[in-house]
Amino acid sequence: MKAVVLYDSNYGNTKTIAETISGALGGVAAKAVPVGRFNAQELRAGDLLVVGSPINGWRPTARITEVLSSLGADQLRGVKAAAFDTRLHIFIHGDAAKKISKLLQEHGAEIIAAPQAFYVQKSEGPLDAGEGAKASHWADSLLKELAD
């Protein structure tokens, strides 16, 4: 089994979270992959796909949406999946991770965790204090879901 942490990042915050998650998936061959280098053909049943995006206009970035929308209906069948986004602390912010989860599921993936949000202090960042540790803990919870 392997894990791919697919991400798009505008200012580096989502990349940082993706790399943290990838690094915390101990015991699994994991790599963080920017959206432009993603190859869905590498995924097999039983693999883990984690997808992350900053919130852009209330949704995931256009590049993440395009890549996921281009997948075949059952292309992710048997793949375990989870989604996250990076966002500001504002009352109305959209939910990119929820939209990503829905796209993953539409293409056959089994969602193993609720969408996760990671917070930034300003649009450009930096990440809020403790978000790296939160990403590591979330990665641990994904590993536990895979073991069940």
Phi, psi and omega in degrees: 000143176229167178231136174242126176253096182275136182211158165235146185214131178271318185237008178098349182291316180292324176299316180300315179295316180300316180293324177295314179299312179303314180293334182271355180275063182300143179083358180236138174289101186241145175215144174271130186232122175293151187306325181289346181248010183285134176233101182297339180294342179284342184278141178232162175305136181095343177286164178248131174240118176248129184238133181226148181207149167288158174282126180232110180059043176078004184213178176296166177298157179300324181294318177295315180299316180298314181297313181291322180292335182280351180289151175292160185306320182246017186299333180257014180302128180088349178276134174275144186213158176206160183223151175217162172220165172248139187207165175275160172276081175227156186299313179247116186222354186082179182211082181297319183298321179295318179294321176297314179304317180297316178297318179300314180296320179299336180258017170100355181288151174263116180283124185253357181207150175296149177305143185241137177253140173236139191254143175245155183282324178220169180310319181275353184100188008279176174296148174299153176302137176089353183290329176295315177296321177299320178296319178296317178295321179295319177300319177300319180293326176295318177300319179296320178296322180293327182286336182285000000 
